[in-house]
Coordinates of C-alpha atoms in Angstrom, one line a residue:
F1 CA -13.6 -14.4 -7.7
V2 CA -16.1 -13.5 -10.4
S3 CA -18.1 -10.4 -11.3
L4 CA -21.4 -10.4 -13.2
E5 CA -23.2 -7.4 -14.7
N6 CA -26.6 -6.8 -16.3
G7 CA -26.1 -3.2 -17.2
K8 CA -27.7 -1.8 -14.1
T9 CA -26.0 -3.8 -11.3
R10 CA -22.6 -5.4 -11.0
I11 CA -22.3 -8.3 -8.5
Y12 CA -19.0 -9.5 -7.2
L13 CA -18.5 -13.0 -5.7
S14 CA -15.5 -14.4 -3.8
Y15 CA -15.1 -17.7 -2.1
S16 CA -12.8 -18.5 0.9
G17 CA -12.0 -22.2 0.9
K18 CA -10.5 -22.3 4.5
E19 CA -13.6 -20.6 5.9
G20 CA -16.1 -22.3 3.5
L21 CA -17.6 -18.9 3.0
L22 CA -19.0 -17.2 -0.1
R23 CA -19.2 -13.3 -0.1
L24 CA -21.4 -11.3 -2.3
F25 CA -21.1 -7.5 -3.0
A26 CA -23.3 -5.5 -5.3
G27 CA -22.9 -2.0 -6.7
K28 CA -23.7 0.2 -9.7
P29 CA -21.5 -0.4 -12.8
D30 CA -20.6 3.3 -13.1
A31 CA -19.4 3.3 -9.5
I32 CA -17.3 0.1 -9.6
L33 CA -14.8 -0.5 -12.3
Y34 CA -12.8 -3.7 -12.3
P35 CA -9.2 -4.3 -13.5
L36 CA -8.8 -5.2 -17.2
D37 CA -8.4 -9.0 -17.8
S38 CA -5.2 -8.5 -19.8
E39 CA -2.4 -6.0 -20.2
A40 CA -1.2 -4.6 -23.5
A41 CA 1.7 -6.4 -25.2
Y42 CA 5.0 -5.0 -24.1
E43 CA 8.8 -5.5 -24.3
P44 CA 10.5 -5.6 -20.9
C45 CA 13.1 -2.9 -20.4
T46 CA 13.9 -3.2 -16.7
A47 CA 13.6 -5.5 -13.7
V48 CA 10.7 -5.2 -11.2
S49 CA 11.7 -3.3 -8.1
V50 CA 10.0 -1.9 -4.9
T51 CA 11.2 1.4 -3.6
Q52 CA 10.3 2.7 -0.2
I53 CA 10.0 6.5 -0.5
Q54 CA 12.0 8.8 1.8
L55 CA 9.7 11.2 3.6
D56 CA 10.4 14.5 5.4
Y57 CA 10.0 14.2 9.1
S58 CA 11.3 17.7 9.8
T59 CA 7.8 19.0 9.0
N60 CA 6.2 16.5 11.4
S61 CA 4.8 14.7 8.4
G62 CA 6.1 11.3 7.5
G63 CA 3.6 8.6 6.4
M64 CA 4.1 5.8 3.9
G65 CA 4.7 5.5 0.2
Y66 CA 6.1 3.0 -2.3
I67 CA 7.0 3.0 -6.0
V68 CA 6.9 -0.3 -7.8
T69 CA 8.8 -0.2 -11.1
L70 CA 7.2 -2.6 -13.6
E71 CA 8.9 -4.5 -16.4
D72 CA 7.9 -2.1 -19.1
G73 CA 9.3 0.9 -17.2
S74 CA 5.9 2.1 -16.0
F75 CA 5.0 2.4 -12.3
L76 CA 2.6 1.2 -9.7
M77 CA 2.3 3.6 -6.7
I78 CA 1.2 2.6 -3.2
D79 CA 0.1 5.3 -0.9
S80 CA 2.2 8.5 -0.6
G81 CA 2.8 10.6 2.5
S82 CA 1.5 13.3 4.8
T83 CA 0.8 17.0 4.8
T84 CA 2.7 19.6 6.8
S85 CA 1.6 19.8 10.4
K86 CA 0.1 23.0 11.8
S87 CA 3.1 23.5 14.1
A88 CA 5.5 23.2 11.2
V89 CA 3.5 25.7 9.2
A90 CA 3.7 28.1 12.1
Q91 CA 7.5 27.7 11.9
G92 CA 7.5 28.5 8.2
K93 CA 8.2 24.9 7.1
E94 CA 6.6 23.2 4.1
N95 CA 6.4 19.6 3.2
R96 CA 7.7 19.0 -0.4
D97 CA 7.6 15.2 -0.6
H98 CA 5.5 15.5 -3.8
V99 CA 8.6 17.0 -5.4
R100 CA 10.7 14.2 -4.0
V101 CA 8.3 11.6 -5.5
W102 CA 8.5 13.4 -8.9
T103 CA 12.3 13.5 -8.8
L104 CA 12.5 9.8 -7.7
L105 CA 10.2 8.7 -10.5
N106 CA 12.4 10.4 -13.1
Q107 CA 15.5 8.8 -11.6
L108 CA 13.9 5.4 -11.7
N109 CA 12.5 5.8 -15.2
Q110 CA 14.0 3.3 -17.6
R111 CA 11.5 3.8 -20.5
R112 CA 12.9 4.6 -23.8
D113 CA 10.4 7.4 -24.4
K114 CA 11.0 8.7 -20.8
K115 CA 7.3 9.2 -20.2
I116 CA 6.1 8.8 -16.6
I117 CA 3.3 6.3 -16.9
I118 CA 1.7 5.2 -13.6
R119 CA -0.5 2.1 -14.3
G120 CA -2.3 2.6 -11.0
W121 CA -2.1 4.3 -7.6
I122 CA -3.2 2.1 -4.8
I123 CA -4.4 3.8 -1.6
T124 CA -4.6 1.3 1.3
H125 CA -6.8 3.6 3.3
E126 CA -7.7 7.3 3.3
H127 CA -5.8 8.7 6.2
S128 CA -3.9 11.9 5.4
D129 CA -0.5 10.4 6.0
H130 CA -1.2 7.9 3.2
I131 CA -3.0 10.0 0.6
W132 CA -2.0 13.7 1.0
V133 CA 1.2 13.6 -1.2
F134 CA -0.9 11.8 -3.9
R135 CA -3.2 14.8 -3.9
K136 CA -0.4 17.3 -4.0
F137 CA 1.4 15.3 -6.8
C138 CA -1.8 15.2 -8.9
E139 CA -2.3 19.0 -8.5
T140 CA 1.3 19.8 -9.3
Y141 CA 2.4 17.2 -11.9
G142 CA -0.9 15.7 -13.1
N143 CA -0.7 17.2 -16.6
Q144 CA 2.9 15.8 -17.0
V145 CA 2.1 12.2 -16.2
T146 CA -0.4 9.4 -17.0
I147 CA -2.2 7.8 -14.1
E148 CA -4.4 5.1 -15.6
R149 CA -6.2 3.9 -12.4
F150 CA -6.9 4.8 -8.8
Y151 CA -7.3 1.6 -6.8
S152 CA -8.9 1.5 -3.3
C153 CA -11.7 0.0 -1.3
S154 CA -13.4 3.3 -0.3
L155 CA -16.0 3.3 2.4
T156 CA -19.1 5.4 2.6
E157 CA -19.6 7.8 5.6
S158 CA -22.4 5.6 6.9
V159 CA -19.9 2.6 7.2
A160 CA -16.9 4.5 8.6
F161 CA -18.5 7.3 10.7
N162 CA -18.5 5.5 14.0
S163 CA -14.9 4.2 13.7
K164 CA -12.0 5.9 15.4
N165 CA -10.5 8.7 13.2
P166 CA -12.2 8.2 9.8
E167 CA -11.4 10.3 6.8
Y168 CA -13.2 10.5 3.4
H169 CA -11.4 11.6 0.3
V170 CA -13.2 9.5 -2.3
A171 CA -16.8 9.7 -1.0
N172 CA -16.5 13.5 -0.7
G173 CA -15.5 13.9 -4.3
E174 CA -11.8 15.0 -3.8
V175 CA -10.3 12.1 -5.8
G176 CA -12.8 12.7 -8.6
K177 CA -11.7 16.3 -8.8
L178 CA -8.0 15.2 -8.8
A179 CA -8.7 13.0 -11.8
E180 CA -9.5 16.1 -13.8
R181 CA -6.0 17.3 -13.2
V182 CA -4.4 14.2 -14.6
G183 CA -3.6 14.0 -18.3
G184 CA -6.1 11.6 -19.9
G185 CA -8.1 11.3 -16.7
M186 CA -8.0 8.5 -14.1
Q187 CA -10.3 5.6 -13.8
F188 CA -11.5 4.4 -10.3
T189 CA -11.1 0.7 -9.5
A190 CA -12.8 -0.8 -6.5
L191 CA -10.8 -3.5 -4.8
H192 CA -12.3 -6.6 -3.1
S193 CA -10.6 -9.5 -1.5
G194 CA -10.1 -12.5 -3.8
M195 CA -9.1 -10.3 -6.8
K196 CA -5.9 -11.4 -8.5
F197 CA -4.5 -9.8 -11.6
S198 CA -1.2 -9.3 -13.5
L199 CA 0.4 -6.0 -14.2
Y200 CA 3.5 -5.8 -16.4
G201 CA 5.6 -8.4 -14.6
V202 CA 3.9 -8.5 -11.2
T203 CA 0.9 -10.3 -9.8
L204 CA -1.3 -8.6 -7.3
E205 CA -3.7 -10.5 -5.0
I206 CA -6.1 -8.7 -2.7
L207 CA -6.3 -10.6 0.6
Y208 CA -8.4 -8.3 2.8
T209 CA -10.5 -5.1 2.7
A210 CA -12.8 -3.5 5.3
E211 CA -15.8 -5.3 3.7
D212 CA -14.4 -8.6 5.2
L213 CA -15.1 -7.4 8.8
Y214 CA -18.8 -7.9 8.3
P215 CA -20.9 -8.6 10.4
T216 CA -18.4 -7.0 12.8
R217 CA -18.4 -3.2 12.4
L218 CA -15.4 -1.2 11.7
H219 CA -14.0 0.0 15.1
Y220 CA -10.7 1.5 14.1
F221 CA -10.4 3.2 10.7
N222 CA -6.9 1.7 10.3
D223 CA -8.6 -1.6 9.9
A224 CA -10.1 -0.2 6.6
S225 CA -6.6 -0.8 5.1
T226 CA -6.5 -3.0 2.0
V227 CA -4.0 -5.8 2.5
F228 CA -2.5 -7.4 -0.6
T229 CA 0.5 -9.2 -2.0
L230 CA 2.8 -8.4 -4.9
S231 CA 4.7 -11.3 -6.4
V232 CA 7.2 -12.1 -9.2
P233 CA 8.3 -15.5 -10.5
N234 CA 11.5 -17.0 -9.1
G235 CA 13.3 -20.3 -9.3
R236 CA 12.2 -21.7 -6.0
T237 CA 9.8 -24.7 -5.6
D238 CA 6.9 -22.4 -4.6
G239 CA 7.5 -20.4 -7.8
K240 CA 7.2 -16.9 -6.5
Y241 CA 8.9 -14.1 -4.5
Q242 CA 6.3 -12.2 -2.5
V243 CA 5.9 -8.8 -0.9
L244 CA 3.1 -8.2 1.6
F245 CA 1.6 -4.7 2.1
T246 CA -0.5 -4.3 5.2
G247 CA -1.2 -0.5 5.4
D248 CA -2.1 0.3 9.0
I249 CA -4.1 -2.8 10.0
F250 CA -4.9 -3.5 13.6
T251 CA -6.0 -6.6 15.4
D252 CA -9.5 -7.0 13.9
A253 CA -8.0 -7.2 10.4
C254 CA -5.4 -9.7 11.6
R255 CA -8.1 -11.9 13.0
V256 CA -9.9 -12.0 9.6
L257 CA -6.6 -12.7 7.8
M258 CA -5.5 -15.5 10.2
K259 CA -9.0 -17.1 10.0
R260 CA -9.1 -17.0 6.2
Y261 CA -5.6 -17.9 5.1
T262 CA -3.0 -20.5 5.9
A263 CA 0.6 -19.6 6.6
V264 CA 1.4 -20.8 3.1
T265 CA -0.6 -17.9 1.6
L266 CA 0.6 -15.3 4.1
K267 CA 4.3 -16.4 4.0
S268 CA 6.2 -13.5 2.4
D269 CA 9.8 -12.6 1.7
I270 CA 9.3 -8.9 2.4
V271 CA 6.7 -7.3 4.7
Q272 CA 5.6 -3.7 5.1
V273 CA 5.3 -3.3 8.9
S274 CA 1.8 -2.3 9.8
H275 CA 0.9 1.2 11.1
H276 CA 4.5 2.5 11.0
G277 CA 5.5 0.1 13.8
N278 CA 3.0 1.6 16.2
Q279 CA -0.1 -0.2 17.4
G280 CA -0.8 -2.5 14.5
A281 CA -0.6 -6.2 13.5
T282 CA -0.3 -9.1 15.9
K283 CA 2.6 -11.3 16.8
A284 CA 0.7 -14.3 15.4
F285 CA 0.3 -12.5 12.1
Y286 CA 4.0 -11.7 11.7
T287 CA 4.9 -15.2 12.7
A288 CA 2.7 -16.5 9.8
V289 CA 4.3 -14.0 7.4
D290 CA 7.8 -15.0 8.4
P291 CA 9.7 -12.3 6.4
S292 CA 13.4 -12.0 5.8
V293 CA 13.1 -8.2 5.1
A294 CA 11.0 -5.6 6.9
L295 CA 10.1 -2.2 5.5
W296 CA 9.3 0.2 8.4
P297 CA 7.5 3.3 7.1
T298 CA 8.7 5.4 10.0
S299 CA 11.7 7.5 11.0
Q300 CA 15.0 5.9 12.0
E301 CA 14.6 7.6 15.4
L302 CA 11.2 6.2 16.1
F303 CA 12.2 2.8 14.8
E304 CA 15.1 2.6 17.3
E305 CA 12.7 3.5 20.1
L306 CA 10.1 0.9 19.0
V307 CA 12.6 -2.0 19.0
S308 CA 14.4 -0.9 22.2
E309 CA 14.1 -2.6 25.5
G310 CA 12.6 0.5 27.1
G311 CA 9.0 0.4 25.9
N312 CA 6.4 -1.8 27.7
A313 CA 3.4 -1.2 25.5
S314 CA 2.1 -4.2 23.6
Y315 CA 3.2 -3.0 20.2
Y316 CA 6.8 -2.4 21.5
V317 CA 6.9 -6.1 22.5
I318 CA 5.6 -7.1 19.0
D319 CA 8.2 -4.8 17.3
R320 CA 11.0 -6.3 19.3
Y321 CA 9.8 -9.7 18.5
L322 CA 9.8 -8.9 14.8
Y323 CA 13.2 -7.3 15.0
T324 CA 15.1 -9.6 17.3
Q325 CA 13.4 -13.0 17.5
M326 CA 12.3 -13.7 13.9
N327 CA 14.4 -14.4 10.8
V328 CA 14.4 -10.8 9.6
R329 CA 17.8 -10.1 8.1
E330 CA 17.4 -6.5 6.9
N331 CA 15.3 -3.6 8.2
Y332 CA 14.7 -0.3 6.3
T333 CA 13.1 2.9 7.6
N334 CA 12.0 5.9 5.4
S335 CA 13.5 9.0 6.9
A336 CA 17.2 9.0 5.7
Y337 CA 16.9 7.8 2.1
S338 CA 14.7 5.9 -0.4
V339 CA 15.6 2.3 -0.7
E340 CA 15.1 0.3 -3.9
L341 CA 14.9 -3.5 -3.8
T342 CA 15.0 -5.4 -7.1
L343 CA 12.8 -8.5 -7.1
P344 CA 13.5 -11.2 -6.5
Y345 CA 15.6 -9.5 -3.8
A346 CA 19.1 -10.8 -3.0
L347 CA 20.1 -9.8 0.6
G348 CA 22.7 -7.0 0.6
T349 CA 21.9 -5.6 -2.8
A350 CA 19.6 -2.7 -1.8
K351 CA 20.1 0.6 -3.6
K352 CA 19.8 3.9 -1.7
H353 CA 18.5 7.1 -3.2
K354 CA 18.9 10.2 -1.2
I355 CA 17.0 13.3 -2.5

């Protein structure tokens, strides 16, 4: 990919070799801020790890959130979790997962100065069960942390309005207001497929955003999820250990991904199961990914239902296929504890954090 700017307009170009297709996006420089080309010099103090955050299902909340611990002890956040449901509020219950995230960050913190530095917070899409805890975290702890960047591919209302169940937290100015609550502010970074950049021991590559559906319109807002890989070096012949994050993608996004990439690119050691194991990614997509570990951002109770023999819906069939017929050796849900996987991950070495 490449970006060009003349002071008034920034143009972003990406090329897909398998499709033989060049994509061009244009926007204002003050509205689109790209990742820095290089990171500051640093001395590693810890290994890279991915932690799936435990979330509170007793308030009918749940959702999805991950903490990536980087080599310099700083963090990369991916989504967060949901708000308290109206029925739970009526029962006097309150979701406090933002407190759980704060506690977990302090437990994972290996920096010598003990500062909580978040290099970026990626929001795969703007549904409340992915962004609400981020909002509450910024409001409560923003002045005690550094959040350098907010990463997303945010859609305007005109693009998303006719899709099923759209939400807008960037276009309506909410995220901009949250940036004012964070110490030192927070820069917005627009993500586009083709982007590849390093961040303190990990490499991120953006494989898909909702822009890639064009000329097909966005039917389901879940297909607005940004799909990306996070990789670290290893000693294998392919040279990397890869984690694939899918957000809540449905079949339209899978169609684009399967058309654009070979199985070599999609093949990942760990996969985040799409849409919490509900209606989401396709069997063909999971077959191409071929993971050995599956992260299920759902409760243990719902997971057991999804992979049981009782459900006949298409996504039950896909979940059972992923669970029983593929080479998945370990499965983790997010209701009983947070699970930390040090990368490259050796099977059987997961660390559990219960808060």
